[in-house]
Structures are given as structure tokens and as C-alpha cells.
Amino acid sequence: MNRRTVFLMGGTAAMLAACGVGASQPRVGADGKPLPRVYRINEATAEKIPYRVLDSINTLRSAGGSVPLVLNAELTAAALTHSRDMSVQNRPWHFGSDGSSPLLRVQRVGYAGKFLGELISETYETEMETLAAWMAQPDTRDVVLDPAARNLGLSWYQEEGGKIWWTLLTGA
């Protein structure tokens, strides 16, 4: 093989690499922004999610000197109800379709403690990406790191198209 052939082959490879041939390009919507990727929650993953979030939150809390949280079945039930209801309403907000507040929802499920906070999200992102987004904002970070909190409820509802409605509740 002579120098000219090597140069042509090398140049072709460089041009293809620069053009992204063979590399996966993110799909973009009509607005030119990347389309969300769908994070599918299967049965095996679903069982692990609450513990991954709890472990991550407790690591963050311990760094700030706060006591760890424990998962609470009543708060989790209230979170699941609200996640499903947000999907029905097709909007992320803190009030139920029946006008219920987070406080009323935790009372309805029999939570005997004091309700402290609720975080919600409408996204295609994983639980860790959602937690990171909550931690990036001072008001939502304060709910996660509230030194008075002792209990955690976390749930989600995933629509057929992949959108996930996350709800996190804290109590004492």
C-alpha cells in the first residue's frame, strides 16, 4: 500500500468520524431539542427504586448531620395515589382532582405523624435524575434535608408512553 492510499483511507475515516457516521445521534423534536429517552420501570427495577432513593437521601442527610429516614407504608400509599391522580389530571401539581391537599391525603391513609413536605415531578427521567433535580433547587432540597423529617414515602406512576409521575412525601 502506498502513502496516497493510506492518506485517503485515513482521511475518509476521519471525515466519517467527524460526520458522526456510525455514532448514534440523539433524536430531536420539531423544536430542535433532543427528545426524551424513555426510562422503563419493570417489576425488578420497581422493587429496588424506593431503597435506592432512600439510601441516596440518607447519604445526603448524613453529610449534613441529619438523622436517616425510614420508608413509611402510609406515606408511600399517599404518594402512589397522588402520582396516579396527577397522570389523570395530566399536570404536576400538589392538589388532587378532588381538591385534596397533601395534608389531607396523608391523613386519609392513616399516617399518624406530622406531614412535612411533598415533592412532585412529571418526567421521563430515572429516580436518581429526579432526585438530583430536586436537590438542585433550594426549596425542594429543603424538603429532602429537613432535619425534622423521620419518614419517607415515595411512589410513581408510569404511563404507557413512558412518562413518569413521581411523588415524594416526608413526615415526622
Tab-separated table of N, CA and C in Angstrom:
chain	number	residue	atom	x	y	z
A	1	MET	N	0.847	-1.161	0.000
A	1	MET	CA	0.000	0.000	0.000
A	1	MET	C	0.900	1.234	0.000
A	2	ASN	N	0.612	2.181	-0.874
A	2	ASN	CA	1.447	3.363	-0.918
A	2	ASN	C	0.894	4.457	-0.014
A	3	ARG	N	1.660	5.536	0.119
A	3	ARG	CA	1.287	6.633	1.024
A	3	ARG	C	-0.038	7.263	0.646
A	4	ARG	N	-0.288	7.390	-0.634
A	4	ARG	CA	-1.509	8.037	-1.091
A	4	ARG	C	-2.738	7.230	-0.639
A	5	THR	N	-2.688	5.925	-0.740
A	5	THR	CA	-3.795	5.067	-0.336
A	5	THR	C	-4.034	5.185	1.162
A	6	VAL	N	-2.970	5.175	1.960
A	6	VAL	CA	-3.093	5.303	3.411
A	6	VAL	C	-3.718	6.652	3.754
A	7	PHE	N	-3.270	7.713	3.093
A	7	PHE	CA	-3.815	9.042	3.341
A	7	PHE	C	-5.297	9.087	3.015
A	8	LEU	N	-5.690	8.525	1.881
A	8	LEU	CA	-7.103	8.531	1.501
A	8	LEU	C	-7.947	7.729	2.484
A	9	MET	N	-7.445	6.587	2.917
A	9	MET	CA	-8.198	5.765	3.865
A	9	MET	C	-8.303	6.473	5.210
A	10	GLY	N	-7.197	7.046	5.641
A	10	GLY	CA	-7.197	7.764	6.919
A	10	GLY	C	-8.087	8.985	6.861
A	11	GLY	N	-8.039	9.717	5.743
A	11	GLY	CA	-8.879	10.904	5.583
A	11	GLY	C	-10.347	10.548	5.550
A	12	THR	N	-10.694	9.470	4.877
A	12	THR	CA	-12.085	9.027	4.813
A	12	THR	C	-12.582	8.662	6.206
A	13	ALA	N	-11.789	7.940	6.965
A	13	ALA	CA	-12.183	7.554	8.323
A	13	ALA	C	-12.379	8.789	9.200
A	14	ALA	N	-11.497	9.761	9.073
A	14	ALA	CA	-11.612	10.984	9.865
A	14	ALA	C	-12.876	11.756	9.500
A	15	MET	N	-13.170	11.821	8.184
A	15	MET	CA	-14.380	12.537	7.764
A	15	MET	C	-15.623	11.830	8.266
A	16	LEU	N	-15.650	10.513	8.194
A	16	LEU	CA	-16.813	9.771	8.677
A	16	LEU	C	-16.994	9.965	10.177
A	17	ALA	N	-15.906	9.969	10.910
A	17	ALA	CA	-15.982	10.173	12.354
A	17	ALA	C	-16.495	11.576	12.662
A	18	ALA	N	-16.012	12.550	11.910
A	18	ALA	CA	-16.441	13.929	12.135
A	18	ALA	C	-17.912	14.119	11.798
A	19	CYS	N	-18.401	13.390	10.826
A	19	CYS	CA	-19.802	13.497	10.441
A	19	CYS	C	-20.708	12.688	11.355
A	20	GLY	N	-20.114	11.866	12.186
A	20	GLY	CA	-20.911	11.068	13.102
A	20	GLY	C	-21.465	9.804	12.472
A	21	VAL	N	-20.952	9.390	11.342
A	21	VAL	CA	-21.418	8.163	10.719
A	21	VAL	C	-21.059	7.008	11.637
A	22	GLY	N	-22.014	6.184	11.921
A	22	GLY	CA	-21.789	5.054	12.800
A	22	GLY	C	-22.026	5.380	14.263
A	23	ALA	N	-22.048	6.653	14.621
A	23	ALA	CA	-22.316	7.050	16.003
A	23	ALA	C	-23.814	7.327	16.141
A	24	SER	N	-24.348	6.991	17.289
A	24	SER	CA	-25.781	7.238	17.483
A	24	SER	C	-25.996	8.698	17.856
A	25	GLN	N	-26.810	9.359	17.095
A	25	GLN	CA	-27.144	10.750	17.327
A	25	GLN	C	-28.450	10.810	18.099
A	26	PRO	N	-28.571	11.730	19.050
A	26	PRO	CA	-29.840	11.832	19.763
A	26	PRO	C	-30.938	12.284	18.805
A	27	ARG	N	-32.124	11.711	18.977
A	27	ARG	CA	-33.262	12.134	18.160
A	27	ARG	C	-33.729	13.489	18.651
A	28	VAL	N	-34.099	14.344	17.703
A	28	VAL	CA	-34.556	15.688	18.066
A	28	VAL	C	-35.986	15.901	17.602
A	29	GLY	N	-36.681	16.750	18.345
A	29	GLY	CA	-38.057	17.077	18.009
A	29	GLY	C	-38.110	18.225	17.023
A	30	ALA	N	-39.329	18.682	16.719
A	30	ALA	CA	-39.539	19.770	15.771
A	30	ALA	C	-38.876	21.062	16.243
A	31	ASP	N	-38.721	21.211	17.568
A	31	ASP	CA	-38.089	22.409	18.107
A	31	ASP	C	-36.561	22.342	18.102
A	32	GLY	N	-36.009	21.217	17.622
A	32	GLY	CA	-34.562	21.059	17.554
A	32	GLY	C	-33.940	20.547	18.838
A	33	LYS	N	-34.739	20.383	19.874
A	33	LYS	CA	-34.229	19.894	21.156
A	33	LYS	C	-34.285	18.367	21.179
A	34	PRO	N	-33.361	17.753	21.919
A	34	PRO	CA	-33.374	16.290	21.993
A	34	PRO	C	-34.684	15.779	22.596
A	35	LEU	N	-35.207	14.707	22.013
A	35	LEU	CA	-36.399	14.078	22.554
A	35	LEU	C	-36.017	13.294	23.809
A	36	PRO	N	-36.915	13.239	24.781
A	36	PRO	CA	-36.570	12.490	25.992
A	36	PRO	C	-36.427	11.006	25.689
A	37	ARG	N	-35.530	10.379	26.395
A	37	ARG	CA	-35.407	8.935	26.276
A	37	ARG	C	-36.341	8.329	27.314
A	38	VAL	N	-36.871	7.197	27.035
A	38	VAL	CA	-37.848	6.586	27.920
A	38	VAL	C	-37.148	5.640	28.885
A	39	TYR	N	-37.345	5.886	30.153
A	39	TYR	CA	-36.854	5.015	31.217
A	39	TYR	C	-38.021	4.117	31.608
A	40	ARG	N	-37.930	2.863	31.257
A	40	ARG	CA	-38.993	1.899	31.554
A	40	ARG	C	-38.756	1.258	32.916
A	41	ILE	N	-39.738	1.363	33.772
A	41	ILE	CA	-39.656	0.734	35.087
A	41	ILE	C	-40.314	-0.634	34.983
A	42	ASN	N	-39.490	-1.670	35.104
A	42	ASN	CA	-40.032	-3.025	35.087
A	42	ASN	C	-40.201	-3.516	36.529
A	43	GLU	N	-40.719	-4.714	36.679
A	43	GLU	CA	-41.003	-5.237	38.012
A	43	GLU	C	-39.754	-5.348	38.888
A	44	ALA	N	-38.675	-5.828	38.319
A	44	ALA	CA	-37.436	-5.982	39.083
A	44	ALA	C	-36.886	-4.627	39.520
A	45	THR	N	-36.941	-3.651	38.629
A	45	THR	CA	-36.466	-2.313	38.959
A	45	THR	C	-37.366	-1.662	39.994
A	46	ALA	N	-38.665	-1.851	39.861
A	46	ALA	CA	-39.635	-1.221	40.757
A	46	ALA	C	-39.369	-1.584	42.217
A	47	GLU	N	-38.965	-2.807	42.458
A	47	GLU	CA	-38.698	-3.243	43.830
A	47	GLU	C	-37.483	-2.537	44.425
A	48	LYS	N	-36.540	-2.133	43.588
A	48	LYS	CA	-35.294	-1.537	44.060
A	48	LYS	C	-35.371	-0.018	44.209
A	49	ILE	N	-36.261	0.615	43.467
A	49	ILE	CA	-36.304	2.081	43.429
A	49	ILE	C	-36.434	2.717	44.810
A	50	PRO	N	-37.397	2.318	45.636
A	50	PRO	CA	-37.530	3.001	46.937
A	50	PRO	C	-36.260	2.913	47.786
A	51	TYR	N	-35.570	1.798	47.718
A	51	TYR	CA	-34.361	1.623	48.524
A	51	TYR	C	-33.181	2.412	47.967
A	52	ARG	N	-33.092	2.510	46.639
A	52	ARG	CA	-32.035	3.345	46.038
A	52	ARG	C	-32.224	4.802	46.424
A	53	VAL	N	-33.467	5.263	46.350
A	53	VAL	CA	-33.748	6.660	46.703
A	53	VAL	C	-33.502	6.880	48.191
A	54	LEU	N	-34.009	5.965	49.021
A	54	LEU	CA	-33.811	6.086	50.468
A	54	LEU	C	-32.325	6.119	50.816
A	55	ASP	N	-31.544	5.213	50.252
A	55	ASP	CA	-30.100	5.188	50.524
A	55	ASP	C	-29.429	6.482	50.089
A	56	SER	N	-29.815	6.977	48.925
A	56	SER	CA	-29.222	8.227	48.427
A	56	SER	C	-29.593	9.402	49.321
A	57	ILE	N	-30.855	9.481	49.687
A	57	ILE	CA	-31.303	10.577	50.563
A	57	ILE	C	-30.604	10.491	51.913
A	58	ASN	N	-30.497	9.298	52.469
A	58	ASN	CA	-29.856	9.167	53.776
A	58	ASN	C	-28.372	9.498	53.721
A	59	THR	N	-27.732	9.223	52.600
A	59	THR	CA	-26.331	9.628	52.430
A	59	THR	C	-26.232	11.150	52.426
A	60	LEU	N	-27.128	11.803	51.690
A	60	LEU	CA	-27.144	13.271	51.649
A	60	LEU	C	-27.446	13.850	53.030
A	61	ARG	N	-28.402	13.253	53.719
A	61	ARG	CA	-28.790	13.741	55.048
A	61	ARG	C	-27.650	13.557	56.058
A	62	SER	N	-26.964	12.438	55.995
A	62	SER	CA	-25.887	12.199	56.965
A	62	SER	C	-24.745	13.188	56.749
A	63	ALA	N	-24.510	13.579	55.503
A	63	ALA	CA	-23.464	14.570	55.219
A	63	ALA	C	-23.790	15.907	55.879
A	64	GLY	N	-25.077	16.175	56.049
A	64	GLY	CA	-25.499	17.418	56.702
A	64	GLY	C	-25.787	17.252	58.179
A	65	GLY	N	-25.549	16.055	58.707
A	65	GLY	CA	-25.750	15.826	60.133
A	65	GLY	C	-27.174	15.474	60.538
A	66	SER	N	-28.048	15.180	59.569
A	66	SER	CA	-29.437	14.830	59.891
A	66	SER	C	-29.585	13.326	60.067
A	67	VAL	N	-30.598	12.948	60.844
A	67	VAL	CA	-30.861	11.525	61.068
A	67	VAL	C	-31.413	10.905	59.792
A	68	PRO	N	-31.211	9.582	59.623
A	68	PRO	CA	-31.729	8.916	58.424
A	68	PRO	C	-33.250	8.803	58.450
A	69	LEU	N	-33.827	8.708	57.259
A	69	LEU	CA	-35.257	8.488	57.118
A	69	LEU	C	-35.530	6.998	57.014
A	70	VAL	N	-36.765	6.608	57.322
A	70	VAL	CA	-37.211	5.236	57.110
A	70	VAL	C	-38.427	5.283	56.192
A	71	LEU	N	-38.555	4.254	55.370
A	71	LEU	CA	-39.716	4.173	54.494
A	71	LEU	C	-40.964	3.964	55.332
A	72	ASN	N	-42.042	4.629	54.929
A	72	ASN	CA	-43.303	4.529	55.644
A	72	ASN	C	-44.388	4.107	54.667
A	73	ALA	N	-45.107	3.038	54.996
A	73	ALA	CA	-46.117	2.480	54.100
A	73	ALA	C	-47.265	3.451	53.845
A	74	GLU	N	-47.699	4.176	54.870
A	74	GLU	CA	-48.814	5.108	54.676
A	74	GLU	C	-48.423	6.260	53.751
A	75	LEU	N	-47.238	6.832	53.988
A	75	LEU	CA	-46.784	7.921	53.111
A	75	LEU	C	-46.592	7.424	51.681
A	76	THR	N	-46.099	6.201	51.534
A	76	THR	CA	-45.929	5.625	50.198
A	76	THR	C	-47.281	5.434	49.517
A	77	ALA	N	-48.291	5.006	50.256
A	77	ALA	CA	-49.636	4.844	49.685
A	77	ALA	C	-50.198	6.191	49.235
A	78	ALA	N	-50.002	7.221	50.040
A	78	ALA	CA	-50.471	8.556	49.661
A	78	ALA	C	-49.723	9.058	48.425
A	79	ALA	N	-48.422	8.758	48.338
A	79	ALA	CA	-47.623	9.168	47.180
A	79	ALA	C	-48.103	8.468	45.913
A	80	LEU	N	-48.420	7.181	46.015
A	80	LEU	CA	-48.914	6.439	44.848
A	80	LEU	C	-50.250	7.000	44.371
A	81	THR	N	-51.148	7.261	45.305
A	81	THR	CA	-52.448	7.835	44.945
A	81	THR	C	-52.268	9.147	44.195
A	82	HIS	N	-51.362	9.983	44.697
A	82	HIS	CA	-51.183	11.285	44.048
A	82	HIS	C	-50.484	11.168	42.697
A	83	SER	N	-49.537	10.250	42.577
A	83	SER	CA	-48.861	10.058	41.284
A	83	SER	C	-49.861	9.652	40.211
A	84	ARG	N	-50.740	8.725	40.550
A	84	ARG	CA	-51.776	8.299	39.589
A	84	ARG	C	-52.728	9.441	39.260
A	85	ASP	N	-53.084	10.204	40.276
A	85	ASP	CA	-54.024	11.304	40.075
A	85	ASP	C	-53.416	12.410	39.212
A	86	MET	N	-52.134	12.699	39.390
A	86	MET	CA	-51.504	13.702	38.525
A	86	MET	C	-51.556	13.251	37.073
A	87	SER	N	-51.365	11.958	36.833
A	87	SER	CA	-51.442	11.433	35.470
A	87	SER	C	-52.845	11.637	34.898
A	88	VAL	N	-53.854	11.349	35.697
A	88	VAL	CA	-55.240	11.539	35.252
A	88	VAL	C	-55.489	13.007	34.913
A	89	GLN	N	-54.989	13.898	35.757
A	89	GLN	CA	-55.156	15.338	35.531
A	89	GLN	C	-54.246	15.867	34.427
A	90	ASN	N	-53.208	15.102	34.122
A	90	ASN	CA	-52.180	15.490	33.156
A	90	ASN	C	-51.527	16.824	33.505
A	91	ARG	N	-51.230	16.973	34.793
A	91	ARG	CA	-50.477	18.145	35.232
A	91	ARG	C	-49.838	17.869	36.583
A	92	PRO	N	-48.592	18.331	36.732
A	92	PRO	CA	-47.914	18.153	38.005
A	92	PRO	C	-48.291	19.294	38.957
A	93	TRP	N	-49.067	18.971	39.961
A	93	TRP	CA	-49.366	19.974	40.974
A	93	TRP	C	-49.746	19.275	42.253
A	94	HIS	N	-49.805	20.041	43.321
A	94	HIS	CA	-49.932	19.453	44.652
A	94	HIS	C	-51.366	19.184	45.085
A	95	PHE	N	-52.334	19.462	44.248
A	95	PHE	CA	-53.725	19.243	44.629
A	95	PHE	C	-54.332	18.112	43.810
A	96	GLY	N	-55.114	17.282	44.479
A	96	GLY	CA	-55.753	16.161	43.815
A	96	GLY	C	-56.932	16.608	42.971
A	97	SER	N	-57.403	15.734	42.114
A	97	SER	CA	-58.559	16.059	41.264
A	97	SER	C	-59.810	16.296	42.098
A	98	ASP	N	-59.812	15.815	43.326
A	98	ASP	CA	-60.932	16.056	44.242
A	98	ASP	C	-60.690	17.278	45.127
A	99	GLY	N	-59.638	18.025	44.854
A	99	GLY	CA	-59.306	19.215	45.634
A	99	GLY	C	-58.449	18.917	46.854
A	100	SER	N	-58.067	17.668	47.043
A	100	SER	CA	-57.297	17.281	48.237
A	100	SER	C	-55.900	17.888	48.237
A	101	SER	N	-55.465	18.230	49.430
A	101	SER	CA	-54.111	18.744	49.643
A	101	SER	C	-53.212	17.575	50.055
A	102	PRO	N	-51.898	17.767	50.051
A	102	PRO	CA	-51.014	16.709	50.540
A	102	PRO	C	-51.346	16.317	51.994
A	103	LEU	N	-51.662	17.303	52.822
A	103	LEU	CA	-52.005	17.024	54.216
A	103	LEU	C	-53.231	16.121	54.315
A	104	LEU	N	-54.259	16.416	53.553
A	104	LEU	CA	-55.470	15.592	53.571
A	104	LEU	C	-55.179	14.183	53.073
A	105	ARG	N	-54.355	14.058	52.042
A	105	ARG	CA	-54.043	12.721	51.507
A	105	ARG	C	-53.300	11.855	52.516
A	106	VAL	N	-52.356	12.434	53.265
A	106	VAL	CA	-51.647	11.619	54.262
A	106	VAL	C	-52.570	11.281	55.437
A	107	GLN	N	-53.510	12.152	55.744
A	107	GLN	CA	-54.493	11.837	56.782
A	107	GLN	C	-55.412	10.707	56.331
A	108	ARG	N	-55.830	10.730	55.085
A	108	ARG	CA	-56.729	9.696	54.547
A	108	ARG	C	-56.139	8.295	54.635
A	109	VAL	N	-54.826	8.182	54.470
A	109	VAL	CA	-54.202	6.854	54.513
A	109	VAL	C	-53.839	6.427	55.937
A	110	GLY	N	-54.134	7.281	56.906
A	110	GLY	CA	-53.914	6.922	58.302
A	110	GLY	C	-52.539	7.230	58.847
A	111	TYR	N	-51.790	8.105	58.202
A	111	TYR	CA	-50.474	8.465	58.722
A	111	TYR	C	-50.661	9.216	60.039
A	112	ALA	N	-50.074	8.685	61.094
A	112	ALA	CA	-50.264	9.252	62.438
A	112	ALA	C	-49.271	10.366	62.746
A	113	GLY	N	-48.228	10.490	61.956
A	113	GLY	CA	-47.213	11.510	62.203
A	113	GLY	C	-47.613	12.860	61.631
A	114	LYS	N	-46.670	13.766	61.670
A	114	LYS	CA	-46.873	15.118	61.151
A	114	LYS	C	-46.374	15.174	59.709
A	115	PHE	N	-47.237	15.599	58.802
A	115	PHE	CA	-46.842	15.795	57.403
A	115	PHE	C	-45.887	16.978	57.326
A	116	LEU	N	-44.774	16.811	56.591
A	116	LEU	CA	-43.794	17.890	56.456
A	116	LEU	C	-43.658	18.436	55.042
A	117	GLY	N	-43.621	17.566	54.038
A	117	GLY	CA	-43.384	18.087	52.697
A	117	GLY	C	-43.723	17.096	51.605
A	118	GLU	N	-43.938	17.652	50.409
A	118	GLU	CA	-44.235	16.844	49.236
A	118	GLU	C	-43.438	17.392	48.059
A	119	LEU	N	-42.821	16.490	47.311
A	119	LEU	CA	-42.145	16.839	46.068
A	119	LEU	C	-42.800	16.044	44.951
A	120	ILE	N	-42.956	16.684	43.796
A	120	ILE	CA	-43.582	16.026	42.654
A	120	ILE	C	-42.748	16.282	41.408
A	121	SER	N	-42.945	15.419	40.417
A	121	SER	CA	-42.234	15.592	39.160
A	121	SER	C	-42.983	14.888	38.042
A	122	GLU	N	-42.984	15.508	36.887
A	122	GLU	CA	-43.503	14.927	35.642
A	122	GLU	C	-42.300	14.815	34.726
A	123	THR	N	-41.887	13.596	34.376
A	123	THR	CA	-40.629	13.442	33.668
A	123	THR	C	-40.537	12.093	32.974
A	124	TYR	N	-39.510	11.932	32.195
A	124	TYR	CA	-39.133	10.641	31.634
A	124	TYR	C	-37.855	10.140	32.309
A	125	GLU	N	-37.392	10.867	33.317
A	125	GLU	CA	-36.105	10.597	33.943
A	125	GLU	C	-36.199	9.531	35.028
A	126	THR	N	-35.046	8.969	35.336
A	126	THR	CA	-34.933	7.960	36.385
A	126	THR	C	-35.165	8.589	37.752
A	127	GLU	N	-35.280	7.741	38.742
A	127	GLU	CA	-35.438	8.228	40.113
A	127	GLU	C	-34.220	9.009	40.579
A	128	MET	N	-33.024	8.616	40.140
A	128	MET	CA	-31.807	9.320	40.545
A	128	MET	C	-31.697	10.684	39.861
A	129	GLU	N	-32.093	10.746	38.595
A	129	GLU	CA	-32.097	12.035	37.893
A	129	GLU	C	-33.142	12.968	38.509
A	130	THR	N	-34.270	12.397	38.910
A	130	THR	CA	-35.322	13.197	39.538
A	130	THR	C	-34.856	13.707	40.894
A	131	LEU	N	-34.238	12.840	41.687
A	131	LEU	CA	-33.699	13.279	42.979
A	131	LEU	C	-32.645	14.364	42.781
A	132	ALA	N	-31.796	14.209	41.788
A	132	ALA	CA	-30.766	15.231	41.510
A	132	ALA	C	-31.412	16.566	41.152
A	133	ALA	N	-32.494	16.542	40.388
A	133	ALA	CA	-33.202	17.780	40.035
A	133	ALA	C	-33.801	18.417	41.287
A	134	TRP	N	-34.366	17.607	42.167
A	134	TRP	CA	-34.910	18.146	43.424
A	134	TRP	C	-33.803	18.744	44.286
A	135	MET	N	-32.650	18.105	44.306
A	135	MET	CA	-31.541	18.605	45.122
A	135	MET	C	-30.918	19.871	44.539
A	136	ALA	N	-31.146	20.131	43.274
A	136	ALA	CA	-30.560	21.309	42.617
A	136	ALA	C	-31.307	22.605	42.960
A	137	GLN	N	-32.498	22.497	43.524
A	137	GLN	CA	-33.294	23.680	43.850
A	137	GLN	C	-33.393	23.834	45.367
A	138	PRO	N	-33.147	25.025	45.894
A	138	PRO	CA	-33.162	25.202	47.354
A	138	PRO	C	-34.478	24.798	48.030
A	139	ASP	N	-35.615	25.141	47.444
A	139	ASP	CA	-36.889	24.832	48.114
A	139	ASP	C	-37.178	23.336	48.160
A	140	THR	N	-36.876	22.611	47.091
A	140	THR	CA	-37.110	21.168	47.095
A	140	THR	C	-36.012	20.430	47.868
A	141	ARG	N	-34.799	20.943	47.821
A	141	ARG	CA	-33.712	20.361	48.610
A	141	ARG	C	-34.040	20.448	50.101
A	142	ASP	N	-34.663	21.550	50.524
A	142	ASP	CA	-35.022	21.715	51.932
A	142	ASP	C	-36.000	20.639	52.404
A	143	VAL	N	-36.868	20.167	51.531
A	143	VAL	CA	-37.799	19.098	51.894
A	143	VAL	C	-37.029	17.804	52.144
A	144	VAL	N	-36.099	17.486	51.267
A	144	VAL	CA	-35.303	16.261	51.398
A	144	VAL	C	-34.428	16.297	52.647
A	145	LEU	N	-33.852	17.443	52.927
A	145	LEU	CA	-32.887	17.558	54.021
A	145	LEU	C	-33.480	18.065	55.330
A	146	ASP	N	-34.792	18.266	55.389
A	146	ASP	CA	-35.440	18.780	56.603
A	146	ASP	C	-35.001	17.967	57.821
A	147	PRO	N	-34.330	18.606	58.794
A	147	PRO	CA	-33.838	17.867	59.952
A	147	PRO	C	-34.955	17.270	60.818
A	148	ALA	N	-36.164	17.775	60.699
A	148	ALA	CA	-37.288	17.247	61.479
A	148	ALA	C	-37.854	15.956	60.880
A	149	ALA	N	-37.585	15.697	59.611
A	149	ALA	CA	-38.159	14.535	58.925
A	149	ALA	C	-37.597	13.231	59.484
A	150	ARG	N	-38.480	12.232	59.567
A	150	ARG	CA	-38.100	10.897	60.022
A	150	ARG	C	-38.613	9.805	59.087
A	151	ASN	N	-39.679	10.132	58.336
A	151	ASN	CA	-40.330	9.145	57.465
A	151	ASN	C	-40.326	9.615	56.024
A	152	LEU	N	-40.294	8.626	55.115
A	152	LEU	CA	-40.294	8.899	53.681
A	152	LEU	C	-41.331	8.021	53.000
A	153	GLY	N	-42.078	8.633	52.116
A	153	GLY	CA	-42.953	7.890	51.218
A	153	GLY	C	-42.559	8.257	49.805
A	154	LEU	N	-42.395	7.283	48.949
A	154	LEU	CA	-42.005	7.530	47.562
A	154	LEU	C	-42.796	6.594	46.678
A	155	SER	N	-43.370	7.159	45.623
A	155	SER	CA	-44.023	6.316	44.641
A	155	SER	C	-44.063	7.038	43.310
A	156	TRP	N	-44.577	6.348	42.310
A	156	TRP	CA	-44.618	6.857	40.952
A	156	TRP	C	-45.729	6.148	40.215
A	157	TYR	N	-46.075	6.749	39.100
A	157	TYR	CA	-46.981	6.106	38.154
A	157	TYR	C	-46.379	6.323	36.781
A	158	GLN	N	-46.191	5.233	36.033
A	158	GLN	CA	-45.642	5.354	34.682
A	158	GLN	C	-46.738	5.092	33.666
A	159	GLU	N	-46.931	6.079	32.786
A	159	GLU	CA	-47.906	5.942	31.708
A	159	GLU	C	-47.379	5.008	30.628
A	160	GLU	N	-48.270	4.526	29.810
A	160	GLU	CA	-47.896	3.615	28.727
A	160	GLU	C	-46.820	4.211	27.819
A	161	GLY	N	-46.900	5.515	27.562
A	161	GLY	CA	-45.925	6.186	26.709
A	161	GLY	C	-44.577	6.409	27.374
A	162	GLY	N	-44.478	6.130	28.670
A	162	GLY	CA	-43.205	6.241	29.362
A	162	GLY	C	-43.098	7.372	30.367
A	163	LYS	N	-43.989	8.370	30.289
A	163	LYS	CA	-43.916	9.485	31.237
A	163	LYS	C	-44.116	8.957	32.652
A	164	ILE	N	-43.308	9.489	33.575
A	164	ILE	CA	-43.370	9.063	34.976
A	164	ILE	C	-43.787	10.254	35.834
A	165	TRP	N	-44.723	10.004	36.715
A	165	TRP	CA	-45.205	10.987	37.686
A	165	TRP	C	-44.668	10.549	39.049
A	166	TRP	N	-43.694	11.280	39.575
A	166	TRP	CA	-43.055	10.951	40.851
A	166	TRP	C	-43.672	11.772	41.984
A	167	THR	N	-43.849	11.154	43.139
A	167	THR	CA	-44.271	11.850	44.350
A	167	THR	C	-43.425	11.360	45.511
A	168	LEU	N	-42.874	12.306	46.269
A	168	LEU	CA	-42.106	12.027	47.464
A	168	LEU	C	-42.753	12.788	48.616
A	169	LEU	N	-42.990	12.108	49.736
A	169	LEU	CA	-43.578	12.732	50.915
A	169	LEU	C	-42.656	12.516	52.106
A	170	THR	N	-42.575	13.522	52.973
A	170	THR	CA	-41.824	13.376	54.214
A	170	THR	C	-42.735	13.701	55.394
A	171	GLY	N	-42.408	13.076	56.503
A	171	GLY	CA	-43.177	13.298	57.725
A	171	GLY	C	-42.317	13.039	58.940
A	172	ALA	N	-42.886	13.392	60.095
A	172	ALA	CA	-42.179	13.197	61.373
A	172	ALA	C	-43.110	12.525	62.365
